[in-house]
Coordinates of C-alpha atoms in Angstrom, one line a residue:
M622 CA -57.4 -5.8 -19.7
A623 CA -60.1 -4.0 -17.8
G624 CA -62.4 -7.1 -18.1
F625 CA -59.6 -9.3 -16.8
W626 CA -59.1 -7.2 -13.6
G627 CA -62.9 -6.9 -13.1
K628 CA -63.3 -10.7 -13.3
R629 CA -60.3 -11.2 -10.8
K630 CA -61.9 -8.8 -8.4
R631 CA -65.3 -10.5 -8.5
E632 CA -63.7 -13.9 -7.9
E633 CA -61.9 -12.6 -4.8
Q634 CA -65.1 -11.1 -3.5
Q635 CA -66.9 -14.4 -4.0
E636 CA -64.2 -16.2 -2.0
L637 CA -64.5 -13.7 0.8
D638 CA -68.3 -14.0 0.8
A639 CA -67.9 -17.8 1.1
Q640 CA -65.5 -17.5 4.0
D641 CA -67.8 -15.1 5.8
A642 CA -70.8 -17.4 5.3
D643 CA -68.8 -20.4 6.6
L644 CA -67.7 -18.5 9.7
A645 CA -71.3 -17.4 10.4
K646 CA -72.4 -21.0 10.1
R647 CA -69.6 -22.2 12.5
A648 CA -70.6 -19.5 15.0
R649 CA -74.2 -20.6 15.0
S650 CA -73.3 -24.3 15.4
A651 CA -70.8 -23.6 18.2
L652 CA -73.3 -21.5 20.1
V653 CA -75.9 -24.2 20.0
A654 CA -73.3 -26.9 20.9
A655 CA -71.9 -24.9 23.9
D656 CA -75.4 -24.1 25.2
E657 CA -76.5 -27.7 25.0
R658 CA -73.2 -28.9 26.7
I659 CA -73.8 -26.5 29.6
R660 CA -77.4 -27.8 30.0
V661 CA -76.3 -31.5 29.9
T662 CA -73.4 -30.9 32.3
S663 CA -75.8 -29.0 34.7
D664 CA -78.0 -32.1 34.8
E665 CA -75.0 -34.4 35.4
L666 CA -73.8 -32.1 38.2
V667 CA -76.9 -33.0 40.2
F668 CA -76.1 -36.7 40.0
A669 CA -72.4 -36.0 40.7
E670 CA -73.3 -34.1 43.8
A671 CA -75.5 -37.0 45.0
E672 CA -72.6 -39.4 44.4
L673 CA -69.7 -37.3 45.6
G674 CA -71.0 -34.5 47.7
A675 CA -70.9 -30.7 47.1
D676 CA -67.3 -30.2 48.1
A677 CA -66.0 -32.7 45.5
T678 CA -68.1 -31.1 42.7
K679 CA -67.4 -27.5 43.7
P680 CA -64.8 -26.9 41.0
L681 CA -67.3 -28.0 38.3
T682 CA -70.0 -25.8 39.8
Q683 CA -67.7 -22.8 39.7
A684 CA -66.7 -23.6 36.1
L685 CA -70.3 -23.7 35.0
T686 CA -71.0 -20.3 36.5
T687 CA -68.0 -18.8 34.7
V688 CA -68.9 -20.4 31.4
R689 CA -72.5 -19.2 31.6
T690 CA -71.2 -15.6 32.1
H691 CA -69.0 -15.8 29.0
L692 CA -71.6 -17.6 26.9
S693 CA -74.0 -14.7 27.6
E694 CA -71.5 -12.5 25.8
A695 CA -71.6 -14.9 22.8
F696 CA -75.4 -14.7 22.7
H697 CA -75.3 -10.9 22.9
L698 CA -72.9 -10.8 19.9
H699 CA -75.1 -13.1 17.9
Q700 CA -78.0 -10.9 18.7
L701 CA -76.1 -7.8 17.4
N702 CA -75.6 -9.7 14.1
H703 CA -79.4 -9.9 13.6
D704 CA -80.7 -6.6 14.9
E705 CA -82.1 -3.8 12.7
I706 CA -78.8 -1.8 12.7
P707 CA -76.8 -2.5 9.5
D708 CA -73.3 -4.0 10.1
T709 CA -70.2 -3.9 8.0
R710 CA -68.6 -7.1 6.8
E711 CA -65.7 -6.5 9.2
E712 CA -68.0 -6.1 12.2
L713 CA -69.9 -9.4 11.3
R714 CA -66.6 -11.2 10.8
T715 CA -65.2 -10.0 14.1
R716 CA -68.3 -10.9 16.1
N717 CA -68.6 -14.4 14.6
A718 CA -64.9 -15.1 15.3
R719 CA -65.4 -14.0 18.9
I720 CA -68.5 -16.3 19.2
V721 CA -66.5 -19.3 18.0
Q722 CA -63.6 -18.5 20.4
L723 CA -65.9 -18.2 23.4
C724 CA -67.8 -21.4 22.7
E725 CA -64.7 -23.4 22.1
W726 CA -63.2 -22.1 25.4
A727 CA -66.4 -23.0 27.3
E728 CA -66.3 -26.6 26.0
D729 CA -62.6 -26.9 26.9
V730 CA -63.3 -25.7 30.5
I731 CA -66.2 -28.1 30.9
D732 CA -64.1 -31.0 29.5
D733 CA -61.3 -30.4 32.0
Q734 CA -63.6 -30.4 35.0
T735 CA -65.8 -33.3 33.9
S736 CA -62.8 -35.6 33.1
A737 CA -61.4 -34.9 36.5
L738 CA -64.7 -36.1 38.1
A739 CA -65.4 -39.0 35.7
E740 CA -63.1 -41.5 37.5
R741 CA -64.4 -40.6 40.9
I742 CA -68.0 -40.8 39.8
A743 CA -67.4 -44.2 38.2
R744 CA -65.8 -45.4 41.4
A745 CA -68.6 -44.0 43.5
R746 CA -71.2 -45.8 41.4
R747 CA -69.2 -49.0 41.8
A748 CA -68.9 -48.6 45.5
P749 CA -70.6 -51.9 46.4
E750 CA -68.3 -53.7 44.0
I751 CA -65.2 -51.9 45.4
I752 CA -66.2 -52.7 49.0
A753 CA -66.5 -56.4 48.1
G754 CA -63.1 -56.2 46.4
V755 CA -61.5 -54.7 49.5
R756 CA -62.9 -57.4 51.7
G757 CA -61.6 -60.1 49.4
D758 CA -58.2 -58.5 49.2
V759 CA -58.1 -58.2 53.0
A760 CA -58.9 -61.9 53.4
L761 CA -56.1 -62.9 50.9
L762 CA -53.6 -60.7 52.6
R763 CA -54.4 -62.0 56.0
E764 CA -53.6 -65.5 54.8
R765 CA -50.1 -64.2 53.9
L766 CA -49.4 -62.8 57.4
P767 CA -48.3 -66.1 59.1
T768 CA -45.9 -66.7 56.2
A769 CA -44.5 -63.2 56.5
R770 CA -43.9 -63.7 60.3
D771 CA -42.2 -67.0 59.7
T772 CA -40.0 -65.4 57.1
V773 CA -39.0 -62.6 59.5
D774 CA -38.2 -65.2 62.2
R775 CA -36.1 -67.2 59.8
L776 CA -34.2 -64.1 58.6
A777 CA -33.5 -63.0 62.2
A778 CA -31.6 -66.3 62.7
R779 CA -29.4 -65.4 59.7
Y780 CA -29.0 -61.6 59.5
A781 CA -28.0 -58.9 62.0
P782 CA -30.8 -56.8 63.6
E783 CA -29.6 -53.7 61.8
A784 CA -30.1 -55.5 58.5
L785 CA -33.5 -56.8 59.3
A786 CA -34.7 -53.5 60.8
Q787 CA -36.2 -52.4 57.4
V788 CA -38.7 -55.3 57.3
E789 CA -38.9 -56.7 60.8
A790 CA -42.1 -54.8 61.7
N791 CA -43.8 -55.2 58.4
P792 CA -46.1 -58.1 59.3
A793 CA -47.5 -56.2 62.4
E794 CA -47.9 -53.0 60.4
A795 CA -49.7 -54.8 57.6
E796 CA -52.1 -56.4 60.0
Q797 CA -53.0 -53.0 61.5
L798 CA -53.6 -51.6 58.0
L799 CA -55.8 -54.5 57.1
G800 CA -57.9 -54.0 60.2
F801 CA -58.2 -50.3 59.3
A802 CA -59.3 -51.3 55.8
E803 CA -62.1 -53.6 57.1
H804 CA -63.3 -50.8 59.5
G805 CA -63.2 -48.3 56.6
V806 CA -65.5 -50.3 54.3
G807 CA -67.9 -50.9 57.2
V808 CA -68.1 -47.1 57.7
A809 CA -68.5 -46.6 53.9
E810 CA -71.5 -49.0 53.9
R811 CA -73.2 -47.2 56.8
R812 CA -72.6 -43.8 55.3
R813 CA -74.1 -44.8 52.0
E814 CA -77.2 -46.2 53.7
A815 CA -77.5 -42.8 55.5
G816 CA -77.2 -40.9 52.2
Q817 CA -73.8 -39.5 53.2
R818 CA -72.2 -40.3 49.9
E819 CA -69.2 -38.0 50.2
Q820 CA -68.1 -39.4 53.5
A821 CA -68.7 -42.9 52.2
N822 CA -66.4 -42.3 49.2
L823 CA -63.7 -40.9 51.4
A824 CA -63.9 -44.1 53.6
I825 CA -63.7 -46.3 50.5
E826 CA -60.6 -44.4 49.2
A827 CA -58.9 -44.7 52.6
S828 CA -59.6 -48.5 52.7
V829 CA -58.3 -49.1 49.2
E830 CA -55.1 -47.2 50.0
S831 CA -54.7 -49.2 53.3
V832 CA -54.9 -52.5 51.4
R833 CA -52.4 -51.3 48.9
R834 CA -49.9 -50.3 51.6
A835 CA -50.4 -53.6 53.4
A836 CA -49.7 -55.6 50.3
T837 CA -46.5 -53.5 49.7
L838 CA -45.2 -54.3 53.2
L839 CA -45.8 -58.0 52.8
D840 CA -44.2 -58.0 49.4
A841 CA -41.1 -56.3 50.9
V842 CA -40.6 -59.1 53.3
E843 CA -40.4 -61.6 50.5
T844 CA -38.2 -59.3 48.4
F845 CA -35.8 -58.7 51.3
E846 CA -35.1 -62.4 51.6
V847 CA -34.3 -62.6 47.9
E848 CA -32.2 -59.4 47.9
A849 CA -30.3 -60.5 51.0
L850 CA -29.3 -63.8 49.3
R851 CA -28.3 -61.9 46.2
A852 CA -26.2 -59.5 48.4
E853 CA -24.5 -62.4 50.1
S854 CA -23.6 -63.9 46.7
T855 CA -22.3 -60.6 45.4
L856 CA -20.4 -59.9 48.6
A857 CA -18.5 -63.2 48.2
A858 CA -17.5 -62.3 44.6
I859 CA -16.4 -58.8 45.6
V860 CA -14.3 -60.2 48.5
E861 CA -12.5 -62.3 46.1
D862 CA -12.1 -59.5 43.6
S863 CA -10.9 -57.1 46.4
R864 CA -8.1 -59.5 47.4
G865 CA -7.0 -59.6 43.8
D866 CA -7.2 -55.8 43.5
I867 CA -4.9 -55.5 46.6
A868 CA -2.4 -57.8 45.0
V869 CA -2.4 -55.7 41.8
A870 CA -2.2 -52.5 43.8
L871 CA 0.9 -53.6 45.7
R872 CA 2.7 -53.9 42.4
E873 CA 1.8 -50.3 41.4
P874 CA 4.4 -47.4 41.8
H875 CA 4.6 -46.2 45.4
S876 CA 2.0 -43.6 46.2
P877 CA 0.6 -42.4 49.5
G878 CA -2.8 -42.3 48.0
V879 CA -2.6 -46.0 46.9
A880 CA -1.2 -47.0 50.2
K881 CA -4.1 -45.3 52.0
A882 CA -6.7 -46.9 49.7
I883 CA -5.1 -50.4 50.2
G884 CA -5.4 -49.9 54.0
E885 CA -9.0 -48.9 53.8
L886 CA -9.9 -51.9 51.6
Q887 CA -8.0 -54.2 53.9
A888 CA -9.9 -52.8 56.9
A889 CA -13.2 -53.3 55.1
L890 CA -12.2 -57.0 54.5
A891 CA -11.1 -57.4 58.1
A892 CA -14.4 -56.1 59.3
L893 CA -16.4 -58.9 57.7
P894 CA -17.8 -61.3 60.3
A895 CA -16.7 -64.9 60.5
A896 CA -18.8 -67.7 59.0
G897 CA -21.9 -68.5 61.0
V898 CA -22.2 -65.1 62.6
N899 CA -25.3 -63.0 61.8
T900 CA -24.3 -60.3 59.4
D901 CA -25.6 -57.3 57.5
P902 CA -24.7 -58.1 53.9
F903 CA -26.0 -54.8 52.6
T904 CA -23.8 -52.7 54.8
H905 CA -20.7 -54.8 54.2
L906 CA -21.4 -54.8 50.4
D907 CA -21.7 -51.0 50.4
R908 CA -18.5 -50.5 52.4
L909 CA -16.5 -52.9 50.1
R910 CA -17.8 -51.2 47.0
E911 CA -16.8 -47.8 48.3
A912 CA -13.3 -49.1 49.3
N913 CA -12.9 -50.7 45.9
A914 CA -13.9 -47.6 44.1
G915 CA -11.4 -45.6 46.2
L916 CA -8.6 -48.0 45.4
D917 CA -9.4 -47.8 41.7
A918 CA -9.3 -44.0 41.8
A919 CA -6.0 -44.0 43.7
I920 CA -4.4 -46.4 41.2
A921 CA -5.6 -44.3 38.3
A922 CA -4.1 -41.2 39.9
A923 CA -0.8 -42.9 40.6
R924 CA -0.6 -44.1 37.0
E925 CA -1.3 -40.6 35.7
R926 CA 1.3 -39.2 38.0
A927 CA 3.8 -41.8 36.9
A928 CA 3.2 -40.7 33.3
R929 CA 3.8 -37.0 34.3
P930 CA 6.9 -36.9 36.6
I931 CA 6.7 -34.9 39.8
P932 CA 8.8 -31.7 39.7
P933 CA 11.9 -31.9 41.9
L934 CA 11.7 -29.9 45.1
D935 CA 14.6 -27.5 44.1
H936 CA 12.8 -26.7 40.8
V937 CA 9.7 -25.7 42.8
H938 CA 11.8 -23.5 45.1
H939 CA 13.5 -21.9 42.0
A940 CA 10.1 -21.0 40.6
I941 CA 9.0 -19.5 43.9
D942 CA 12.2 -17.5 44.2
D943 CA 11.8 -16.3 40.6
A944 CA 8.3 -15.1 41.3
D945 CA 9.4 -13.2 44.4
R946 CA 12.2 -11.5 42.4
Q947 CA 9.9 -10.5 39.6
L948 CA 7.4 -9.2 42.1
A949 CA 10.1 -7.2 43.9
V950 CA 11.3 -5.5 40.7
A951 CA 7.8 -4.7 39.5
R952 CA 6.9 -3.3 42.9
D953 CA 10.0 -1.0 43.0
V954 CA 9.4 0.3 39.5
I955 CA 5.8 1.0 40.0
A956 CA 6.4 2.6 43.5
G957 CA 9.2 4.8 42.1
H958 CA 7.1 6.1 39.2
R959 CA 3.6 6.3 40.7
G960 CA 2.7 9.4 38.7
W961 CA 3.3 7.7 35.4
I962 CA 1.9 4.2 36.0
G963 CA -1.6 3.4 34.5
A964 CA -4.3 1.0 35.6
D965 CA -3.1 -2.0 33.5
A966 CA 0.3 -2.3 35.2
R967 CA -1.2 -1.8 38.6
T968 CA -3.8 -4.5 37.9
R969 CA -1.2 -7.0 36.8
L970 CA 0.8 -6.3 39.9
A971 CA -2.2 -6.8 42.1
E972 CA -3.1 -10.0 40.4
A973 CA 0.4 -11.3 40.8
E974 CA 0.4 -10.5 44.5
R975 CA -2.9 -12.2 44.9
T976 CA -1.6 -15.3 43.2
R977 CA 1.5 -15.3 45.3
L978 CA -0.7 -15.1 48.5
D979 CA -2.9 -18.0 47.1
L980 CA 0.3 -20.0 46.9
D981 CA 1.1 -19.5 50.6
R982 CA -2.5 -20.5 51.4
F983 CA -2.3 -23.6 49.2
L984 CA 0.9 -24.8 50.9
G985 CA -0.4 -23.8 54.4
T986 CA 2.9 -22.0 55.1
P987 CA 4.9 -19.1 53.6
A988 CA 6.2 -20.7 50.3
A989 CA 9.5 -18.8 50.5
T990 CA 10.4 -20.5 53.8
A991 CA 8.9 -24.0 53.0
S992 CA 11.7 -26.4 53.2
V993 CA 9.5 -29.4 52.3
I994 CA 6.6 -29.5 49.8
D995 CA 4.6 -32.6 49.6
E996 CA 4.8 -34.4 46.2
D997 CA 1.0 -34.1 45.7
H998 CA 1.4 -30.3 45.9
R999 CA 4.5 -29.6 43.9
E1000 CA 3.1 -29.4 40.4
Q1001 CA 0.3 -27.1 41.5
A1002 CA 2.7 -25.0 43.5
M1003 CA 5.0 -24.6 40.5
L1004 CA 2.2 -23.6 38.3
M1005 CA 1.0 -20.9 40.8
A1006 CA 4.6 -19.6 41.2
R1007 CA 5.1 -19.4 37.4
R1008 CA 1.7 -17.6 37.1
A1009 CA 2.7 -15.1 39.7
A1010 CA 6.1 -14.5 37.9
Q1011 CA 4.3 -14.1 34.6
L1012 CA 1.9 -11.5 35.9
A1013 CA 4.7 -9.6 37.6
G1014 CA 6.7 -9.6 34.4
E1015 CA 3.6 -8.3 32.5
A1016 CA 3.2 -5.6 35.2
L1017 CA 6.9 -4.6 34.7
H1018 CA 6.5 -4.4 31.0
L1019 CA 3.4 -2.3 31.2
A1020 CA 4.9 0.0 33.7
R1021 CA 7.9 0.6 31.5
R1022 CA 5.6 1.3 28.6
D1023 CA 3.7 3.9 30.7
I1024 CA 6.9 5.5 31.8
D1025 CA 8.2 5.8 28.2
S1026 CA 4.9 7.2 27.0
S1027 CA 4.7 9.8 29.8
R1028 CA 8.3 11.0 29.6
P1029 CA 8.7 14.5 28.1
Q1030 CA 10.0 14.8 24.5
G1031 CA 13.8 14.6 24.2
Y1032 CA 14.2 11.9 26.9
D1033 CA 15.8 8.6 26.0
Q1034 CA 14.2 5.3 27.1
W1035 CA 15.6 5.2 30.7
G1036 CA 17.9 8.2 30.9
G1037 CA 17.5 12.0 30.9
P1038 CA 17.3 14.2 27.8
G1039 CA 19.3 12.8 25.0
G1040 CA 20.6 16.1 23.5
P1041 CA 23.9 17.8 24.2
G1042 CA 24.4 19.1 27.7
W1043 CA 22.4 16.1 29.2
G1044 CA 25.1 13.5 29.4
G1045 CA 26.4 13.9 25.9
G1046 CA 23.6 12.0 24.4
R1047 CA 24.5 8.8 26.2
R1048 CA 21.7 6.1 26.3
G1049 CA 21.4 3.7 29.2
G1050 CA 24.1 5.3 31.4
G1051 CA 23.9 5.1 35.1
G1052 CA 23.4 8.9 35.5
D1053 CA 20.6 8.9 32.9
M1054 CA 18.9 6.0 34.6
M1055 CA 18.9 7.7 38.0
G1056 CA 17.8 11.0 36.4
G1057 CA 14.8 9.2 34.9
I1058 CA 13.9 7.5 38.1
L1059 CA 14.3 10.6 40.2
G1060 CA 12.3 12.5 37.6
G1061 CA 9.5 10.1 38.0
L1062 CA 9.7 10.4 41.7
V1063 CA 9.7 14.2 41.6
I1064 CA 6.9 14.4 39.1
G1065 CA 4.9 11.8 41.0
S1066 CA 5.3 13.6 44.2
I1067 CA 4.4 16.9 42.6
L1068 CA 1.3 15.5 41.1
D1069 CA 0.3 13.8 44.3
G1070 CA 0.8 17.0 46.2
F1071 CA -1.1 19.0 43.6
F1072 CA -4.1 16.8 43.8
D1073 CA -3.9 16.6 47.6
G1074 CA -4.0 20.4 47.7

């Protein structure tokens, strides 16, 4: 058995030795690769500065400075691994792991910065090609300007000025942008000849962007004509559908909401211009869509209401009266037994009173005196009144529970002491009831006075 455990221990030690050797090899390779990457990138930085200027390459310059600082720590750790002072396995393992970490971080930082500059450097090196491309694009776009102007003139004869406003100035703006692009590439060529590569690159970027914007403006003119025709076609279909929707809506159950939505849709149809009059199909289409959506919503609400009958007005008034009665009883009991009433009953009463006030605000008038309540408000008013009554009932129940639990031993539920000499043991008699209430008042006033003192 001892031989078995000894063999197992040797095998584990050999595995650890192999892992440590592999880590040391990785550390040496990573250190060499990171140092070489810094040297190559430093050489490339010189060319990048010549192409783009110092400002554009400043992030890479700063990154190289930071990386060199941290890589010096990695070299120091590697030196400690090979000095004359003996090291433990754990010390060597920790240093090699740190060397690998620092080198991988350094390469990641350099990758981020060089990839950000790669596209700009490539574009700068292709500057003559890009400049030629800009001039070619400008020439092609200038050929489109007369067509764009003719299109705008033709559209102006068909559509209202407010509809055409979004593209009317596009040809003129595109022409200005093309002139700017031509000027920009001229500046770029002169700056490159003067060795001012950074300024030249900025001028090229501005010229490319100007050409892109000019093309977008000219495309918008052509797109507008197509979209306007499509809007006209859609408008005609929606007009027909709207008239059919109105006919259907008129057969729906009477509802103020439906009547209002029908009126709005009819007004939108009446606002459409006569044939041959310059129009704004986009605005009319939006208005008809909005009116159609409003009618659909009103019909859906009317059908839902028809499936759930509106409470009669007298039922709503009964619910409000019941809530007021429940509140009055709960207020009287709690006010008459203040010394015995706990927080729960008081909270329910406060919530009931708040709900009752919300009902007045909802109706816009004191609910108790409201002779007419709109059909749209009746269901919600009844729900709020019932909620107030429920809360008041809970407050009354909790108040009675507090009174019963606070009453001295020997008292019946709502009378005085139940034994002989206190009403002959009667329960629920008028005298006992008054005795309990007066007792609550007296005790409450005594406690209030005690704490006041």
